Amino acid sequence: MKPGSRGLDAIDVEILRILARDCTTTTKEISQAVGVSVPNVRKRIRRLRALGVLKGCRASIDPEVLGTLTYLILFQAPEGRGGNGEVSILRSGGVERIFYSSKRGLGAAIARTIDPSGVEKIVGDIENAGFNVVKTIYIDKEVGDEPWVPEKPLERVQPKCSFCQSIIVGRPYTVVLEDGRILVFHNERCAEAYFKLGPHTRSKH
């Protein structure tokens, strides 16, 4: 089945996560947690039941239905080794895109996997190619490690893109960092550009 073919969005997924933890959660509580009205929650639950995703008092999340998991893997060449090295051999498996500075010996890889264990293999491949993995960041697209709770439920918020600082119109592209911070962007390109640039360059925006 093609990922995302059921047309579920981030709010649908969060509703599933809430019901998977406690299927007795009221629609009012779900409404406050996901930031949409109670009638909208009821409509979404009816749709999830019609799709067969939600059955009775049980909800399960299937990554193959919701889409692949996306990770940003930061790596660097061992001290004293520059150049492109074996970067080319990393373009395989779940690695979709690579950014690499031969001058600085620093790189980043965008990887997609069906489940979290897949990224461990990719990290191993990068290390076997002679690089040191600095950090692995989960990019929250459909399913995040933490539930999404709006700062002000049911109130309109105008977030700004973490990369260009302009107001985001529509649903933001969200990235959850390992330290718990949440960054929002216009789209995946803005996120990739943000992480591609060094911290000194980003401070100019």
C-alpha atoms as a printed R data frame, in Angstrom:
    type eleno elety resid chain resno       x      y      z
1   ATOM     1    CA   MET     A     1   0.000  0.000  0.000
2   ATOM     2    CA   LYS     A     2   1.289  3.448 -0.862
3   ATOM     3    CA   PRO     A     3   2.328  5.410  2.293
4   ATOM     4    CA   GLY     A     4  -0.272  7.972  3.322
5   ATOM     5    CA   SER     A     5  -2.838  6.609  0.857
6   ATOM     6    CA   ARG     A     6  -5.566  6.790  3.505
7   ATOM     7    CA   GLY     A     7  -5.150 10.551  3.714
8   ATOM     8    CA   LEU     A     8  -4.530 10.779  7.453
9   ATOM     9    CA   ASP     A     9  -3.008 14.024  8.716
10  ATOM    10    CA   ALA     A    10  -1.075 14.890 11.897
11  ATOM    11    CA   ILE     A    11  -4.269 15.529 13.895
12  ATOM    12    CA   ASP     A    12  -5.737 12.136 12.883
13  ATOM    13    CA   VAL     A    13  -2.511 10.457 14.001
14  ATOM    14    CA   GLU     A    14  -2.534 12.305 17.335
15  ATOM    15    CA   ILE     A    15  -6.136 11.221 17.939
16  ATOM    16    CA   LEU     A    16  -5.076  7.616 17.303
17  ATOM    17    CA   ARG     A    17  -2.156  7.992 19.720
18  ATOM    18    CA   ILE     A    18  -4.470  9.353 22.444
19  ATOM    19    CA   LEU     A    19  -7.021  6.563 21.986
20  ATOM    20    CA   ALA     A    20  -4.271  3.939 21.851
21  ATOM    21    CA   ARG     A    21  -3.130  5.086 25.318
22  ATOM    22    CA   ASP     A    22  -6.663  5.386 26.749
23  ATOM    23    CA   CYS     A    23  -9.690  4.631 24.604
24  ATOM    24    CA   THR     A    24 -11.997  6.120 27.271
25  ATOM    25    CA   THR     A    25 -10.649  9.646 26.628
26  ATOM    26    CA   THR     A    26 -13.578 11.984 25.979
27  ATOM    27    CA   THR     A    27 -13.966 13.960 22.768
28  ATOM    28    CA   LYS     A    28 -13.678 17.155 24.823
29  ATOM    29    CA   GLU     A    29 -10.307 16.064 26.210
30  ATOM    30    CA   ILE     A    30  -9.120 15.075 22.737
31  ATOM    31    CA   SER     A    31 -10.327 18.430 21.400
32  ATOM    32    CA   GLN     A    32  -8.241 20.310 23.974
33  ATOM    33    CA   ALA     A    33  -5.191 18.155 23.227
34  ATOM    34    CA   VAL     A    34  -5.195 18.456 19.436
35  ATOM    35    CA   GLY     A    35  -6.581 21.994 19.123
36  ATOM    36    CA   VAL     A    36  -9.711 21.392 17.045
37  ATOM    37    CA   SER     A    37 -13.393 21.609 17.954
38  ATOM    38    CA   VAL     A    38 -15.359 18.742 19.531
39  ATOM    39    CA   PRO     A    39 -17.560 18.316 16.407
40  ATOM    40    CA   ASN     A    40 -14.380 18.093 14.308
41  ATOM    41    CA   VAL     A    41 -12.990 15.393 16.630
42  ATOM    42    CA   ARG     A    42 -16.224 13.386 16.336
43  ATOM    43    CA   LYS     A    43 -16.131 13.707 12.546
44  ATOM    44    CA   ARG     A    44 -12.529 12.497 12.434
45  ATOM    45    CA   ILE     A    45 -13.271  9.517 14.704
46  ATOM    46    CA   ARG     A    46 -16.212  8.498 12.490
47  ATOM    47    CA   ARG     A    47 -13.927  8.710  9.450
48  ATOM    48    CA   LEU     A    48 -11.195  6.648 11.146
49  ATOM    49    CA   ARG     A    49 -13.777  3.971 11.940
50  ATOM    50    CA   ALA     A    50 -15.063  4.009  8.349
51  ATOM    51    CA   LEU     A    51 -11.489  3.548  7.097
52  ATOM    52    CA   GLY     A    52 -10.995  0.589  9.410
53  ATOM    53    CA   VAL     A    53  -8.063  2.237 11.190
54  ATOM    54    CA   LEU     A    54  -9.992  2.550 14.453
55  ATOM    55    CA   LYS     A    55 -11.953 -0.479 15.624
56  ATOM    56    CA   GLY     A    56 -13.898 -0.634 18.852
57  ATOM    57    CA   CYS     A    57 -11.772  0.377 21.812
58  ATOM    58    CA   ARG     A    58  -8.420 -0.144 20.149
59  ATOM    59    CA   ALA     A    59  -6.221  2.052 17.960
60  ATOM    60    CA   SER     A    60  -2.994  1.021 16.275
61  ATOM    61    CA   ILE     A    61  -0.479  3.000 14.205
62  ATOM    62    CA   ASP     A    62   0.945  1.319 11.126
63  ATOM    63    CA   PRO     A    63   4.002  3.197  9.706
64  ATOM    64    CA   GLU     A    64   3.436  1.572  6.306
65  ATOM    65    CA   VAL     A    65  -0.005  3.223  6.155
66  ATOM    66    CA   LEU     A    66   0.946  6.562  7.680
67  ATOM    67    CA   GLY     A    67   4.230  6.966  5.798
68  ATOM    68    CA   THR     A    68   7.927  6.425  6.408
69  ATOM    69    CA   LEU     A    69   9.839  7.886  9.346
70  ATOM    70    CA   THR     A    70  12.354 10.598  8.487
71  ATOM    71    CA   TYR     A    71  15.670 11.184 10.267
72  ATOM    72    CA   LEU     A    72  18.446 13.749  9.972
73  ATOM    73    CA   ILE     A    73  21.823 12.108 10.678
74  ATOM    74    CA   LEU     A    74  24.754 14.452 11.384
75  ATOM    75    CA   PHE     A    75  28.203 12.966 10.833
76  ATOM    76    CA   GLN     A    76  31.833 14.046 10.460
77  ATOM    77    CA   ALA     A    77  35.086 12.688  9.089
78  ATOM    78    CA   PRO     A    78  37.703 11.538 11.634
79  ATOM    79    CA   GLU     A    79  40.147 14.257 12.676
80  ATOM    80    CA   GLY     A    80  42.777 14.859 10.035
81  ATOM    81    CA   ARG     A    81  40.808 13.247  7.221
82  ATOM    82    CA   GLY     A    82  39.193 15.568  4.693
83  ATOM    83    CA   GLY     A    83  37.940 15.192  1.148
84  ATOM    84    CA   ASN     A    84  34.906 13.293 -0.037
85  ATOM    85    CA   GLY     A    85  36.253  9.993  1.235
86  ATOM    86    CA   GLU     A    86  33.619  7.274  1.006
87  ATOM    87    CA   VAL     A    87  30.613  9.621  1.020
88  ATOM    88    CA   SER     A    88  29.411  8.197 -2.293
89  ATOM    89    CA   ILE     A    89  28.815  4.729 -0.834
90  ATOM    90    CA   LEU     A    90  26.300  6.189  1.607
91  ATOM    91    CA   ARG     A    91  23.870  6.839 -1.238
92  ATOM    92    CA   SER     A    92  22.071  3.539 -0.798
93  ATOM    93    CA   GLY     A    93  19.336  1.896  1.226
94  ATOM    94    CA   GLY     A    94  17.227  4.405  3.141
95  ATOM    95    CA   VAL     A    95  19.541  7.395  2.595
96  ATOM    96    CA   GLU     A    96  17.618  9.832  0.417
97  ATOM    97    CA   ARG     A    97  19.901 12.879  0.376
98  ATOM    98    CA   ILE     A    98  23.387 13.819  1.587
99  ATOM    99    CA   PHE     A    99  24.957 17.200  2.332
100 ATOM   100    CA   TYR     A   100  28.733 17.110  2.811
101 ATOM   101    CA   SER     A   101  31.445 19.752  3.185
102 ATOM   102    CA   SER     A   102  34.799 18.257  2.227
103 ATOM   103    CA   LYS     A   103  36.529 21.382  3.552
104 ATOM   104    CA   ARG     A   104  35.068 21.029  7.034
105 ATOM   105    CA   GLY     A   105  34.634 17.262  7.002
106 ATOM   106    CA   LEU     A   106  31.049 17.662  8.174
107 ATOM   107    CA   GLY     A   107  27.942 16.151  6.644
108 ATOM   108    CA   ALA     A   108  24.240 15.456  7.077
109 ATOM   109    CA   ALA     A   109  22.094 12.692  5.643
110 ATOM   110    CA   ILE     A   110  18.316 12.627  5.221
111 ATOM   111    CA   ALA     A   111  17.181  9.036  5.780
112 ATOM   112    CA   ARG     A   112  13.757  7.415  5.597
113 ATOM   113    CA   THR     A   113  12.806  4.116  7.227
114 ATOM   114    CA   ILE     A   114   9.630  2.159  7.903
115 ATOM   115    CA   ASP     A   115  10.453  1.700 11.599
116 ATOM   116    CA   PRO     A   116  12.957  3.102 14.135
117 ATOM   117    CA   SER     A   117  15.227  0.042 13.891
118 ATOM   118    CA   GLY     A   118  15.940  0.936 10.262
119 ATOM   119    CA   VAL     A   119  17.840  4.086 11.215
120 ATOM   120    CA   GLU     A   120  20.192  2.031 13.403
121 ATOM   121    CA   LYS     A   121  21.340  0.104 10.327
122 ATOM   122    CA   ILE     A   122  21.871  3.337  8.389
123 ATOM   123    CA   VAL     A   123  23.915  4.776 11.268
124 ATOM   124    CA   GLY     A   124  25.984  1.587 11.248
125 ATOM   125    CA   ASP     A   125  26.575  1.922  7.491
126 ATOM   126    CA   ILE     A   126  27.784  5.506  7.956
127 ATOM   127    CA   GLU     A   127  30.165  4.450 10.708
128 ATOM   128    CA   ASN     A   128  31.403  1.487  8.646
129 ATOM   129    CA   ALA     A   129  32.189  3.968  5.857
130 ATOM   130    CA   GLY     A   130  34.674  5.619  8.222
131 ATOM   131    CA   PHE     A   131  32.627  8.527  9.589
132 ATOM   132    CA   ASN     A   132  31.660  9.446 13.137
133 ATOM   133    CA   VAL     A   133  27.928  9.930 13.709
134 ATOM   134    CA   VAL     A   134  27.446 13.056 15.845
135 ATOM   135    CA   LYS     A   135  23.687 13.069 16.298
136 ATOM   136    CA   THR     A   136  20.521 11.463 14.954
137 ATOM   137    CA   ILE     A   137  17.444 13.711 14.888
138 ATOM   138    CA   TYR     A   138  13.924 12.430 14.280
139 ATOM   139    CA   ILE     A   139  12.020 14.740 11.913
140 ATOM   140    CA   ASP     A   140   8.389 14.671 13.016
141 ATOM   141    CA   LYS     A   141   6.153 14.448  9.940
142 ATOM   142    CA   GLU     A   142   3.287 12.104 10.742
143 ATOM   143    CA   VAL     A   143   4.187 10.374 13.987
144 ATOM   144    CA   GLY     A   144   6.246 12.018 16.719
145 ATOM   145    CA   ASP     A   145   7.790 10.676 19.896
146 ATOM   146    CA   GLU     A   146   5.798 13.166 21.975
147 ATOM   147    CA   PRO     A   147   2.127 14.129 21.690
148 ATOM   148    CA   TRP     A   148   1.441 17.496 20.101
149 ATOM   149    CA   VAL     A   149  -0.317 19.843 22.529
150 ATOM   150    CA   PRO     A   150  -0.966 23.430 21.356
151 ATOM   151    CA   GLU     A   151   0.171 26.173 23.705
152 ATOM   152    CA   LYS     A   152  -3.280 27.767 23.515
153 ATOM   153    CA   PRO     A   153  -5.905 25.161 22.499
154 ATOM   154    CA   LEU     A   154  -8.602 26.340 20.118
155 ATOM   155    CA   GLU     A   155  -6.927 29.742 19.644
156 ATOM   156    CA   ARG     A   156  -5.368 30.829 16.372
157 ATOM   157    CA   VAL     A   157  -1.559 30.861 16.452
158 ATOM   158    CA   GLN     A   158   0.650 32.309 13.704
159 ATOM   159    CA   PRO     A   159   3.979 30.482 13.957
160 ATOM   160    CA   LYS     A   160   7.128 31.781 12.270
161 ATOM   161    CA   CYS     A   161   9.488 29.652 10.203
162 ATOM   162    CA   SER     A   162  12.641 28.802 12.208
163 ATOM   163    CA   PHE     A   163  14.693 29.272  9.034
164 ATOM   164    CA   CYS     A   164  13.449 32.495  7.395
165 ATOM   165    CA   GLN     A   165  11.388 33.911 10.317
166 ATOM   166    CA   SER     A   166   8.383 34.703  8.104
167 ATOM   167    CA   ILE     A   167   4.826 33.834  9.202
168 ATOM   168    CA   ILE     A   168   3.702 30.326  8.239
169 ATOM   169    CA   VAL     A   169   0.364 30.099  6.433
170 ATOM   170    CA   GLY     A   170  -1.299 26.707  6.774
171 ATOM   171    CA   ARG     A   171   0.012 23.648  8.605
172 ATOM   172    CA   PRO     A   172   3.693 24.006  9.607
173 ATOM   173    CA   TYR     A   173   6.385 21.380  8.978
174 ATOM   174    CA   THR     A   174   7.480 20.296 12.481
175 ATOM   175    CA   VAL     A   175  10.831 18.964 13.732
176 ATOM   176    CA   VAL     A   176  11.234 17.611 17.271
177 ATOM   177    CA   LEU     A   177  14.840 17.781 18.516
178 ATOM   178    CA   GLU     A   178  16.398 15.337 20.957
179 ATOM   179    CA   ASP     A   179  16.429 17.966 23.720
180 ATOM   180    CA   GLY     A   180  12.649 18.372 23.406
181 ATOM   181    CA   ARG     A   181  12.653 21.667 21.489
182 ATOM   182    CA   ILE     A   182  10.174 21.963 18.628
183 ATOM   183    CA   LEU     A   183  11.077 23.826 15.438
184 ATOM   184    CA   VAL     A   184   8.554 24.763 12.759
185 ATOM   185    CA   PHE     A   185   9.156 25.506  9.091
186 ATOM   186    CA   HIS     A   186   7.190 26.310  5.948
187 ATOM   187    CA   ASN     A   187   8.116 22.949  4.422
188 ATOM   188    CA   GLU     A   188  10.766 20.234  4.284
189 ATOM   189    CA   ARG     A   189  13.066 22.380  2.118
190 ATOM   190    CA   CYS     A   190  13.239 25.081  4.789
191 ATOM   191    CA   ALA     A   191  14.043 22.440  7.413
192 ATOM   192    CA   GLU     A   192  16.804 20.929  5.298
193 ATOM   193    CA   ALA     A   193  18.276 24.376  4.605
194 ATOM   194    CA   TYR     A   194  18.184 25.209  8.333
195 ATOM   195    CA   PHE     A   195  20.150 22.097  9.303
196 ATOM   196    CA   LYS     A   196  22.453 22.365  6.300
197 ATOM   197    CA   LEU     A   197  23.681 25.802  7.374
198 ATOM   198    CA   GLY     A   198  26.001 26.095 10.348
199 ATOM   199    CA   PRO     A   199  24.858 27.807 13.593
200 ATOM   200    CA   HIS     A   200  26.863 30.965 12.840
201 ATOM   201    CA   THR     A   201  25.202 31.313  9.448
202 ATOM   202    CA   ARG     A   202  21.723 30.668 10.878
203 ATOM   203    CA   SER     A   203  22.133 33.468 13.413
204 ATOM   204    CA   LYS     A   204  21.987 35.963 10.551
205 ATOM   205    CA   HIS     A   205  18.352 35.116  9.803
